[in-house]
Coordinates of C-alpha atoms in Angstrom, one line a residue:
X1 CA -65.0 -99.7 -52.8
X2 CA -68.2 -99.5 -50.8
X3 CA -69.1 -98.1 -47.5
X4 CA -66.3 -98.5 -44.4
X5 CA -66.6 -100.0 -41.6
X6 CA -65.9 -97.6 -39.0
X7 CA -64.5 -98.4 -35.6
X8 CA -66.5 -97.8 -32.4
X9 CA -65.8 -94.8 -29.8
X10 CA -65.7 -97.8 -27.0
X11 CA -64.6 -101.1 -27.5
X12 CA -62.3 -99.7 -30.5
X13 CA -60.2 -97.4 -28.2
X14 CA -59.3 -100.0 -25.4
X15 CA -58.1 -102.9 -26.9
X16 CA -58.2 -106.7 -24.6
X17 CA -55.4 -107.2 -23.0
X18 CA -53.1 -109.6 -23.9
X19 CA -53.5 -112.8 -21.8
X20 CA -50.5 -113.4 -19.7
X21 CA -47.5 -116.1 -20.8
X22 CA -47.6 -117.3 -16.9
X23 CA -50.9 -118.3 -16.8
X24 CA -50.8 -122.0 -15.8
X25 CA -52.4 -124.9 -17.7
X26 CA -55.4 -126.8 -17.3
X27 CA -54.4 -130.0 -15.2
X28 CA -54.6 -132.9 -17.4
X29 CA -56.8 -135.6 -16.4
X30 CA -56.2 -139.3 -15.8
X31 CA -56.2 -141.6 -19.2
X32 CA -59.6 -142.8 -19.3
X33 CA -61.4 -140.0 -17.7
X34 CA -65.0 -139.2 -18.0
X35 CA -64.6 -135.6 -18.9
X36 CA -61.6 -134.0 -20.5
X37 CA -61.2 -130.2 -20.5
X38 CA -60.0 -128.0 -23.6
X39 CA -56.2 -129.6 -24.4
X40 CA -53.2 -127.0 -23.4
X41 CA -51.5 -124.8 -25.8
X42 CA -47.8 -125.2 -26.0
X43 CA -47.6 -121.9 -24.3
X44 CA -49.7 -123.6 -21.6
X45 CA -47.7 -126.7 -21.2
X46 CA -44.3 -124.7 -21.2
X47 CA -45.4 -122.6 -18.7
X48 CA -46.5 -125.2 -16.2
X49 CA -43.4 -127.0 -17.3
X50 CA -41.4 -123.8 -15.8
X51 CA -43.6 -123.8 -12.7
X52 CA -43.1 -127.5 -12.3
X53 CA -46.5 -128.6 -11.9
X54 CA -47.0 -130.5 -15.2
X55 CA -44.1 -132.9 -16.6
X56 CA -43.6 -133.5 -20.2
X57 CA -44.3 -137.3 -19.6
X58 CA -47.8 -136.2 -18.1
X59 CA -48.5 -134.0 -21.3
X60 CA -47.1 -136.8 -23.9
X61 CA -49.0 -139.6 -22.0
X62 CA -52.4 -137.5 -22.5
X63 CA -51.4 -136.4 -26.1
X64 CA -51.1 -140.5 -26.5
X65 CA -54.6 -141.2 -24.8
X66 CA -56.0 -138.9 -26.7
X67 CA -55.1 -140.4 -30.0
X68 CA -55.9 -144.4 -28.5
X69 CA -59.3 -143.0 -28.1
X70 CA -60.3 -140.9 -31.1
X71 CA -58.1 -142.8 -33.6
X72 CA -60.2 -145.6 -34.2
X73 CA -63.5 -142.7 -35.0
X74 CA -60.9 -140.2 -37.0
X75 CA -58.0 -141.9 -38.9
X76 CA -55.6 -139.0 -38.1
X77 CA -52.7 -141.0 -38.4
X78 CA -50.4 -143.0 -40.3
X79 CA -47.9 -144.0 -37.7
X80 CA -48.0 -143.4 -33.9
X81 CA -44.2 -144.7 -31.6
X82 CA -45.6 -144.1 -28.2
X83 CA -42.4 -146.0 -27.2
X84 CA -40.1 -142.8 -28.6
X85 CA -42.5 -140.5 -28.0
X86 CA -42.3 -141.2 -24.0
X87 CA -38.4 -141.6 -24.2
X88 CA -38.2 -138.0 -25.5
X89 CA -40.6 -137.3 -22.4
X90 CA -38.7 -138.3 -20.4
X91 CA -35.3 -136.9 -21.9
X92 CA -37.1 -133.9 -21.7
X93 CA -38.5 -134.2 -18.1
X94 CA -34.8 -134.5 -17.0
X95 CA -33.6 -131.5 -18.7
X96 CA -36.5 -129.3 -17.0
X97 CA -35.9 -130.3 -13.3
X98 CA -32.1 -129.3 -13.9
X99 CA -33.6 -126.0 -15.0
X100 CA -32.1 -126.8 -18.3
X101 CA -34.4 -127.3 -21.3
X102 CA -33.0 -127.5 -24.3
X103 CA -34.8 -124.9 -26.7
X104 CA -38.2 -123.1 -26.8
X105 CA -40.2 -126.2 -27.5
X106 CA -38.7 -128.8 -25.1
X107 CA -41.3 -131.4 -24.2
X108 CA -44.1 -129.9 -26.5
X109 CA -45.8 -132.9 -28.1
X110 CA -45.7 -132.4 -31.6
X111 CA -47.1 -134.3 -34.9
X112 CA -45.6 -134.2 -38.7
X113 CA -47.5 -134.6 -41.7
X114 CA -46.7 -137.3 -43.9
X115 CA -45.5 -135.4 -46.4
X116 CA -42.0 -133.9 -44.4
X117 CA -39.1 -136.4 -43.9
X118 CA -39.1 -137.4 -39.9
X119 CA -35.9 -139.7 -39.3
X120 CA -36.4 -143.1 -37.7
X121 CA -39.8 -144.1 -40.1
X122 CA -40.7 -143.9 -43.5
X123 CA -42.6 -141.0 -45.0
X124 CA -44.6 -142.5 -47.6
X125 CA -46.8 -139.3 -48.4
X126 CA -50.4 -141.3 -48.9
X127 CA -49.6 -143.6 -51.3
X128 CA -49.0 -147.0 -51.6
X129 CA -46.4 -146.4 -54.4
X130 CA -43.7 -145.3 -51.7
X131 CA -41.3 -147.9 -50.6
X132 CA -41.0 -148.1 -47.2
X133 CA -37.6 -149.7 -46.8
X134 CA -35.2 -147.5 -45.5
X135 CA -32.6 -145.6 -44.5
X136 CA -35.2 -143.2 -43.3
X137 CA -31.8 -140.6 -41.8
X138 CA -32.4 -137.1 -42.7
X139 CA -35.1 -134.9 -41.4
X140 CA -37.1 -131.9 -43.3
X141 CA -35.7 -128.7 -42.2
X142 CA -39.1 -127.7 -40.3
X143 CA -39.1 -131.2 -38.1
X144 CA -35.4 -130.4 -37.8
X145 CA -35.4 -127.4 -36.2
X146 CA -38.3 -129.2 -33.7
X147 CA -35.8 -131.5 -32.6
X148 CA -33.3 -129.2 -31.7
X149 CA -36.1 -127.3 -29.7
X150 CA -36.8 -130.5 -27.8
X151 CA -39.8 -131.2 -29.3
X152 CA -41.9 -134.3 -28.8
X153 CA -42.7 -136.3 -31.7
X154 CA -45.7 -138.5 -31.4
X155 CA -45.9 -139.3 -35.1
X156 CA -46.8 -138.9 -39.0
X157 CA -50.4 -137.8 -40.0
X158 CA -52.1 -138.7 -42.6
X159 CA -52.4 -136.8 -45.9
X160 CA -53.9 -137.4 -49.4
X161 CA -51.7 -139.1 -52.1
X162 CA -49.2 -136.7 -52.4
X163 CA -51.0 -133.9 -51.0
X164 CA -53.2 -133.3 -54.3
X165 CA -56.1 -132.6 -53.2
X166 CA -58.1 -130.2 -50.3
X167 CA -59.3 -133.0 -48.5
X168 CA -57.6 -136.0 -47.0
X169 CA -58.3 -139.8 -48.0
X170 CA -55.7 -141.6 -49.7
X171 CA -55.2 -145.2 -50.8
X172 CA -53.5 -146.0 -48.1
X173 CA -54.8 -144.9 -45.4
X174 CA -58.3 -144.3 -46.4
X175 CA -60.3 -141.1 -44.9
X176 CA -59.7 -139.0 -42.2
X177 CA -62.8 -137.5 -40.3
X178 CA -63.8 -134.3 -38.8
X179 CA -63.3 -134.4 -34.9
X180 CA -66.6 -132.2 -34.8
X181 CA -68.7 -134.9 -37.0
X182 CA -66.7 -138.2 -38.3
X183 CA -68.8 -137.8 -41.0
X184 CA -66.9 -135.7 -42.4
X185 CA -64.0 -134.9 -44.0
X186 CA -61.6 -132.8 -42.3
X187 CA -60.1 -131.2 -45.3
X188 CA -56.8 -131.1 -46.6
X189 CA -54.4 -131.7 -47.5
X190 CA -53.0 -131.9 -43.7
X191 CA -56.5 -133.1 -42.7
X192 CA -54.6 -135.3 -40.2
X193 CA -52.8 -132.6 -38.6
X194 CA -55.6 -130.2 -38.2
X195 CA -57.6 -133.4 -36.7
X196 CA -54.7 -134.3 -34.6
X197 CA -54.2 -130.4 -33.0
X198 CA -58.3 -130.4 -32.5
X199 CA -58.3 -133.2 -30.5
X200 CA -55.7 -132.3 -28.0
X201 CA -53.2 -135.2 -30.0
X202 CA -50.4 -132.8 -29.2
X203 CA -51.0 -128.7 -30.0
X204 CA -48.6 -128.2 -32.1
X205 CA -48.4 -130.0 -35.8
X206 CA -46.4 -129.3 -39.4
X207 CA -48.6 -129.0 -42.3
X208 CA -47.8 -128.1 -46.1
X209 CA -49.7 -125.8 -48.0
X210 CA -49.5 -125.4 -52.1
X211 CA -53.2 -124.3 -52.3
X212 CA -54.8 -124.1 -49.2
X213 CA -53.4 -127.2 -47.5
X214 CA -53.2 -126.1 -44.0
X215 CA -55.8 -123.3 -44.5
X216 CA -58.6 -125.6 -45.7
X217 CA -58.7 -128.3 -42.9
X218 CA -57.6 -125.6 -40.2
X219 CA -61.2 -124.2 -41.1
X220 CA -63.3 -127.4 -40.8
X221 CA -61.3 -128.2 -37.7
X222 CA -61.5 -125.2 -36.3
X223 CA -58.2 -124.5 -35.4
X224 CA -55.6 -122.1 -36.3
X225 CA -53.0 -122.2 -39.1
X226 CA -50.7 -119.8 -41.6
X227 CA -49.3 -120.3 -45.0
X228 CA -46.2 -118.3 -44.3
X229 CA -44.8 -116.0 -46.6
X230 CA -42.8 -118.6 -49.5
X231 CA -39.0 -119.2 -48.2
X232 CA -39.4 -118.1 -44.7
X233 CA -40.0 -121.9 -43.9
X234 CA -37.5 -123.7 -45.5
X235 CA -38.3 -126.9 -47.3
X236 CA -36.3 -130.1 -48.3
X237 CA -36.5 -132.1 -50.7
X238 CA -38.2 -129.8 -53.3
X239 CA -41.6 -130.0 -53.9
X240 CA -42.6 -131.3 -57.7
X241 CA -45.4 -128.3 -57.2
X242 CA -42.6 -126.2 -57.3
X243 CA -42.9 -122.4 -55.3
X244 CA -46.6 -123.3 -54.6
X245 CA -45.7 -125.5 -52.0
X246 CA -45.1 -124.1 -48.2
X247 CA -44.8 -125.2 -45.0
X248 CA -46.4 -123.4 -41.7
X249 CA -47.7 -124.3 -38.1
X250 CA -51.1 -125.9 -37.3
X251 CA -51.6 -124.9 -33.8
X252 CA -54.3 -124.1 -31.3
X253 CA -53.6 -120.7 -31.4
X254 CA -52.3 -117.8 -33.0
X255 CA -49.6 -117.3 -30.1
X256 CA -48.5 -121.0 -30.3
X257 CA -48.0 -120.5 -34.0
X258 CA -45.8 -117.3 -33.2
X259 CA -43.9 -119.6 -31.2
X260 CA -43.6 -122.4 -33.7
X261 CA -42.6 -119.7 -36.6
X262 CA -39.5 -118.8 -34.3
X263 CA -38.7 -122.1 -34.3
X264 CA -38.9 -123.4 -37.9
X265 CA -38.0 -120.3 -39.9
X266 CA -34.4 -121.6 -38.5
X267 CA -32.4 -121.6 -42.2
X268 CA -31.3 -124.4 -43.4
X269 CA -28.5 -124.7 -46.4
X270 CA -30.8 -127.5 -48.3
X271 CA -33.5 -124.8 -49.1
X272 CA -31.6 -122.2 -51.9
X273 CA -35.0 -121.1 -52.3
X274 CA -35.0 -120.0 -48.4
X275 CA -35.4 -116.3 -47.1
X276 CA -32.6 -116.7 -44.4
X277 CA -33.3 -115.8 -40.8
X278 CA -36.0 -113.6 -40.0
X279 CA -35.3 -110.0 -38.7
X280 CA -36.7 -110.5 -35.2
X281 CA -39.3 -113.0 -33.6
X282 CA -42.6 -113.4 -34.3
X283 CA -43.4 -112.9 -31.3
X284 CA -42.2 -109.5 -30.5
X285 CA -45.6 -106.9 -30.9
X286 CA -47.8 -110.1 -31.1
X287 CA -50.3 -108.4 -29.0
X288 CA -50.2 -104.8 -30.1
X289 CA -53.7 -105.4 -31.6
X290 CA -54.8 -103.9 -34.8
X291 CA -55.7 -100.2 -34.1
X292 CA -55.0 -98.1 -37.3
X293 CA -54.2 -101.1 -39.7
X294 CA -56.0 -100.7 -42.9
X295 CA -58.4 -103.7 -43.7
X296 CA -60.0 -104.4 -46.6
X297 CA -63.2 -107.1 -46.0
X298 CA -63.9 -108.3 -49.4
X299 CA -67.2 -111.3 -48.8
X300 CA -67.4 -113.0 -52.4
X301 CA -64.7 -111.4 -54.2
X302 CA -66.5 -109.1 -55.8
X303 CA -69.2 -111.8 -56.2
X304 CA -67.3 -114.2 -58.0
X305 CA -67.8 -116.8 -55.0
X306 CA -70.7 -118.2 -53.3
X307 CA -70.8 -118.4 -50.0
X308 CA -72.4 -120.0 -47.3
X309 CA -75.1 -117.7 -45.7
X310 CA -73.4 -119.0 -41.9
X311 CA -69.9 -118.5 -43.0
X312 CA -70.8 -115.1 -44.0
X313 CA -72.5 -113.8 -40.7
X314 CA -69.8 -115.8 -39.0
X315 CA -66.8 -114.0 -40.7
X316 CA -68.3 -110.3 -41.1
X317 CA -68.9 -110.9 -36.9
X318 CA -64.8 -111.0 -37.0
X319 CA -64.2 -108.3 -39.6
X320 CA -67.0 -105.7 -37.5
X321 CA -64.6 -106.9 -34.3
X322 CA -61.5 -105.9 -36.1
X323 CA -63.4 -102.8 -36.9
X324 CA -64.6 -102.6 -32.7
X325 CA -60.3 -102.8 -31.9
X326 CA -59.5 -100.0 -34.5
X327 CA -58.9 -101.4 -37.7
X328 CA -59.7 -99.0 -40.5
X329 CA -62.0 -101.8 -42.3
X330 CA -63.5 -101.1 -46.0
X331 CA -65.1 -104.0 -48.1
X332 CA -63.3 -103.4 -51.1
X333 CA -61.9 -106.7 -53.7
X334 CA -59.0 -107.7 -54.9
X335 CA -58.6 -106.6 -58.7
X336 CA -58.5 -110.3 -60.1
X337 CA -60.4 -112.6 -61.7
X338 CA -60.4 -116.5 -60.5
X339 CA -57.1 -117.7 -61.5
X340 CA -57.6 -121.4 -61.4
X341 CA -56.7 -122.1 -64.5
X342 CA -53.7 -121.2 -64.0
X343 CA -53.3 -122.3 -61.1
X344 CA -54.0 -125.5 -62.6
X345 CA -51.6 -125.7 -65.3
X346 CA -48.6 -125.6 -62.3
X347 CA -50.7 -127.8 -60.1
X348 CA -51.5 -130.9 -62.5
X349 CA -47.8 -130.3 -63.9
X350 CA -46.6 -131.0 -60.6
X351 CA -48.5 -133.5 -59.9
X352 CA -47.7 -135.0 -63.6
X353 CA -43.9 -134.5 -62.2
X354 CA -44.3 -136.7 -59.3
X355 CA -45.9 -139.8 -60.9
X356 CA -43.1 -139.3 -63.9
X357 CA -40.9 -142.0 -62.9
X358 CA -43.7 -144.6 -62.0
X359 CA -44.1 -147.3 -64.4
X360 CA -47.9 -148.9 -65.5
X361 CA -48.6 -151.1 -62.7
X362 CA -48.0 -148.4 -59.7
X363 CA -49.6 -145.5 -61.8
X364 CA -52.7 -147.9 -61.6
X365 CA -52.6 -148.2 -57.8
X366 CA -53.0 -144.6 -57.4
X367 CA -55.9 -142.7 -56.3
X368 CA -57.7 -142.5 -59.6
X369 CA -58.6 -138.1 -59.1
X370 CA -54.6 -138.2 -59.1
X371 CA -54.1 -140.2 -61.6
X372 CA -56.6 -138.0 -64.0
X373 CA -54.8 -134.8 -63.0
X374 CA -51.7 -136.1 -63.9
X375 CA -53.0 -137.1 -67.3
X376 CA -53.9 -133.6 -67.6
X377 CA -51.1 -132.2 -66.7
X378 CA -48.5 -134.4 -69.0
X379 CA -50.3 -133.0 -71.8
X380 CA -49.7 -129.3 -70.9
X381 CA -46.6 -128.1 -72.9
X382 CA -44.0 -125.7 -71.4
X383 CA -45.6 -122.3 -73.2
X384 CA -49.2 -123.7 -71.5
X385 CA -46.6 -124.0 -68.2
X386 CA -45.1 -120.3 -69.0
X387 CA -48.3 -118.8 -69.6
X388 CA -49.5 -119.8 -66.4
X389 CA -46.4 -118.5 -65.0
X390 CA -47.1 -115.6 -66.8
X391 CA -50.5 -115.4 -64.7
X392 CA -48.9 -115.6 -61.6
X393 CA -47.0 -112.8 -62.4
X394 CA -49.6 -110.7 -63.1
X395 CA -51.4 -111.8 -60.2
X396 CA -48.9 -110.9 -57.9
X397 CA -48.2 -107.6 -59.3
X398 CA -52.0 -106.7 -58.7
X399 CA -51.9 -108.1 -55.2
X400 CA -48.6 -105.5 -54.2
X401 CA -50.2 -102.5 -55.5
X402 CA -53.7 -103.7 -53.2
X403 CA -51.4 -103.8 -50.7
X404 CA -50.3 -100.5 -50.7
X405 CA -53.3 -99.1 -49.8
X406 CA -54.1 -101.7 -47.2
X407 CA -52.4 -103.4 -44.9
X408 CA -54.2 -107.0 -44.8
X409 CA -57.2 -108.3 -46.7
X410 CA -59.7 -110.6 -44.9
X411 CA -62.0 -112.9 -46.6
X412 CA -63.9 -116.4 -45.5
X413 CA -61.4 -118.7 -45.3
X414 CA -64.0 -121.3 -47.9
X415 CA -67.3 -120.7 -48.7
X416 CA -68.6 -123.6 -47.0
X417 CA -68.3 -125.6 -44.0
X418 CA -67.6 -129.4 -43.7
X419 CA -69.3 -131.8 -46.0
X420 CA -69.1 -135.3 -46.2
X421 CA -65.8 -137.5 -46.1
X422 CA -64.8 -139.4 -48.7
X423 CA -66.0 -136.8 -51.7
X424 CA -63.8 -134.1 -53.6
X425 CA -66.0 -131.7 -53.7
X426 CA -69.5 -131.5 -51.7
X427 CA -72.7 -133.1 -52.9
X428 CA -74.7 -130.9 -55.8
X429 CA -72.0 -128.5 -55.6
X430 CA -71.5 -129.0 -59.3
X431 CA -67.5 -129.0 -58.7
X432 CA -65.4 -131.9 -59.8
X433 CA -62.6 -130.7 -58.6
X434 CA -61.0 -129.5 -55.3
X435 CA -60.6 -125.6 -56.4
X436 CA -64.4 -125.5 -57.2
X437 CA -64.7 -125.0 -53.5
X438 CA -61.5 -123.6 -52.3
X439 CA -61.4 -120.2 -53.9
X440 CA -60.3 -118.3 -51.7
X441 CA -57.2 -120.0 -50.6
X442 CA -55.2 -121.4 -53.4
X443 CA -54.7 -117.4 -55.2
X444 CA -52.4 -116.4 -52.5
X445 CA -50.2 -119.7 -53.2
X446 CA -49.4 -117.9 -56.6
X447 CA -48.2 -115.1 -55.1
X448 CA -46.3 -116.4 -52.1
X449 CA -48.5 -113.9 -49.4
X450 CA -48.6 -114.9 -45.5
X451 CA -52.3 -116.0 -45.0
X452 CA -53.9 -117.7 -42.0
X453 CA -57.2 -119.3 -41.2
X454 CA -59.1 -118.5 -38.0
X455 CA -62.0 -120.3 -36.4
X456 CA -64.3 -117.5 -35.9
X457 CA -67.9 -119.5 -34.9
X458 CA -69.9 -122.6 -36.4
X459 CA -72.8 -122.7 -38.5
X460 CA -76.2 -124.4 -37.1
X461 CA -74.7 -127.9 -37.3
X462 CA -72.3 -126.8 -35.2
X463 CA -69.5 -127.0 -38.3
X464 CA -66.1 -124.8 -37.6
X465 CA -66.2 -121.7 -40.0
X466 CA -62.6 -120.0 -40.7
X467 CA -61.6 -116.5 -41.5
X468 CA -58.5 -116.1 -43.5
X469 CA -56.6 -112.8 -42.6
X470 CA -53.7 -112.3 -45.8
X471 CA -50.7 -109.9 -45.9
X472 CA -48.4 -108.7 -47.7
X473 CA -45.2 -110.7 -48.9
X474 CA -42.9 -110.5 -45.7
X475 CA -45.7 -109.6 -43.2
X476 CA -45.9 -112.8 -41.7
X477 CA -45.4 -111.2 -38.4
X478 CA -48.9 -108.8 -38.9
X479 CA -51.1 -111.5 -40.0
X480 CA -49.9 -113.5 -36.3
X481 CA -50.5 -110.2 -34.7
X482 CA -54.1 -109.6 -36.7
X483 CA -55.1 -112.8 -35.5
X484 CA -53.8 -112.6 -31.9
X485 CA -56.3 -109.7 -31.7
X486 CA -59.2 -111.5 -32.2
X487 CA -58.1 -114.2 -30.0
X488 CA -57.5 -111.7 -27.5
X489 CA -61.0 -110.0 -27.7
X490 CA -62.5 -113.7 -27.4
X491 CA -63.5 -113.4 -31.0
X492 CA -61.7 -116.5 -32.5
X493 CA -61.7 -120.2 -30.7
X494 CA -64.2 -122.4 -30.4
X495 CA -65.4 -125.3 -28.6
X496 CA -63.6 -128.5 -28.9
X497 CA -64.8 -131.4 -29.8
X498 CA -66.4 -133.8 -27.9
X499 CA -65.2 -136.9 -29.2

């Protein structure tokens, strides 16, 4: 452990307050207009839907311009019904001047990955290996529960083949591009979702995360996103990667994700994996701030990682503001070494799993990095698979007893910014692979910990930085409420793209 970072005697000892849930959007320009202010949060929208001074049709018909004009620059998507979007406007509209909205998300546009089921379309998940003939009938648990909120679809994002890797370009739908830059990648896997959020194409989005997936691109975006706790989501069908694999909330904001998290932590009977319903909502002591919380600020992991010289200033700003609003703040490390290999044994056996049943000519449609993992990971045998498991074990064990002496861990959320799209790793990086670069997310996959990305500043080229605050197993609820502080002090957020 080395020296603490103590709080100060000022800004510590009166926390921001909270903003206020009645504060009324932004109006939302015309289609087509010159200038376009910073898009609503859903707690934005829903307020000015309660005040009646913004309809859902108004807020889906900008979500939809928005998309006609940055699509074309971006790729964010795979499919886009403006036609069902509207009519869910408008079923929504309805409900809201009868004073009778259907659920906490009514009339919120919303975007899935391509990766969750969505009834009505196919979810082909990257590749061009998917049949898209239906019956598409049954919805994923998450995009469930957003339908029975009232939620407004606008449509399926794009994703890697799969969701192997931490950026997104597929096969099919080639590369998606950072809204700050087009190019460059905008991570991934849910690249299209953190693009689609970032450019006001509707503020809330589903993403899946089994090593960073939501994380990654929520930091080159510069938006907000967790990796909940594993089960407090529920997910259907199974993922091939197994308990890696979560699903959590891309959003604008930590508050909207609070909001979302009430929403699709609903159980559902498909998921036996599933936590069941959590004790109370995520947004109850949201904005209690972080005074007396233990934090332990660890740079480089004990300088095992590399890291940008403007991600660093950028996140130690955040950690001495944590530090300015109370928090007991110490760099200290996790005790672990890197355990990608491990990590790699479950990851490239999944992948292996989910190319099993195709025969010679698909497996030589797909993305050839895919198809070399999987070659990999057929040739692991199940004592390679149970000492990895093994691993993971260990891993977690040493991440509860960190835990008990502090109450969340911060840490960049990658070591670098944004590079260019189309690549696996950056250029001269010397990393073949995705986890080269991505250290600091895909550990807390193995051991199932709540951990969220937060866009705290951009380096000279104006590229989004993230800080990722992790918490214990089951403390979902703290890392929102870590997060929310920062927002609250005006320490998190940035500028949105111009595009």
């Amino acid at each position: 452990m080395t020296d603490r970072i103590a709080p100060t005697d000022t800004e510590s000892r009166t926390p921001s307050p909270p903003p206020s849930p009645a504060a009324p959007a932004a109006q939302i320009p015309a289609p087509g207009a010159a200038a376009r202010p910073a898009p609503p949060t859903a707690t934005e929208l829903l307020a000015a839907y309660r005040a009646g001074t913004l309809s859902p049709v108004d807020a889906t018909r900008d979500a939809l311009a928005r998309i006609a004009a940055t699509e074309p620059s971006v790729n964010a998507f795979v499919r886009v019904d403006e036609e069902a979007a509207l009519a869910l406007a408008e079923e929504s509209a309805r409900r809201w001047e009868r004073g009778e909205p259907a659920g906490l998300l009514d009339g919120v546009p919303v975007t899935v990955k391509d990766i969750l089921l969505q009834r009505g379309g196919p979810t082909l998940k990257g590749s061009r290996t998917t049949r898209a003939e239906g019956p598409w009938e049954e919805d994923a648990p998450s995009v469930a529960r957003l339908r029975e909120h009232g939620a407004v679809f606008l449509g399926k994002t794009t994703t890697p083949e799969f969701g192997w890797k931490g950026v997104t370009d597929s096969p099919l739908s080639g590369a998606t591009r950072n809204p700050y830059d087009p190019a460059l990648t905008a991570g991934g896997s849910s690249g299209g979702s953190a693009a689609a959020v970032a450019l006001g194409a509707g503020p809330l989005s589903l993403g899946t995360d089994g090593g960073g997936s939501v994380r990654i691109p929520a930091a080159f975006c510069g938006i907000f996103a967790l990796k909940p706790t594993y089960g407090r989501v529920p997910l259907y069908p199974a993922s091939a990667f197994g308990t890696l694999a979560h699903v959590g909330p891309m959003t604008l904001d930590a508050a909207d994700a609070a909001l979302m998290m009430d929403v699709i932590s609903g159980p559902d009977a498909r998921d036996w994996s599933q936590l069941g319903p959590a004790a109370e909502s995520f947004r109850v002591g949201l904005h209690e701030g972080v005074r007396g919380l233990r934090v332990a600020y660890s740079p480089t992991f004990g300088g095992q990682v590399a890291v940008d010289p403007a991600v660093a200033a950028a996140v130690r700003a955040g950690v001495e503001r944590l530090a300015a609003l109370g928090a007991w703040v110490s760099e200290d490390d996790p005790d672990f070494t890197d355990p990608v290999e491990a990590f790699h044994t479950l990851w490239f056996s999944g992948a292996a799993r989910v190319v099993q049943p195709l025969g010679p000519e698909a497996r030589a449609r797909l993305d050839p990095g895919l198809r070399e993992i999987c070659g990999q990971g057929a040739r692991y045998s199940a004592l390679d698979y149970l000492a990895a498991v093994d691993a993971r074990m260990e891993l977690g064990r040493r991440m509860g007893r960190f835990h008990e002496r502090y109450d969340l861990l911060v840490t960049p959320t990658l070591p670098v910014t944004a590079f260019d799209a189309g690549l696996e790793a950056p250029k001269g990086s010397g990393h073949r692979r995705w986890t080269g670069w991505t250290p600091f997310t895909y550990p807390f996959n193995l051991t199932q910990q709540p951990a969220a990305s937060v866009p705290v500043g951009t380096d000279r080229r104006g590229r989004p930085v993230g800080l990722q605050i992790v918490g214990p197993r089951h403390a979902d609820a703290l890392v929102l409420r870590a997060a929310q502080a920062l927002y609250a002090a005006g320490a998190a957020g940035i500028a949105p793209p111009v595009l």
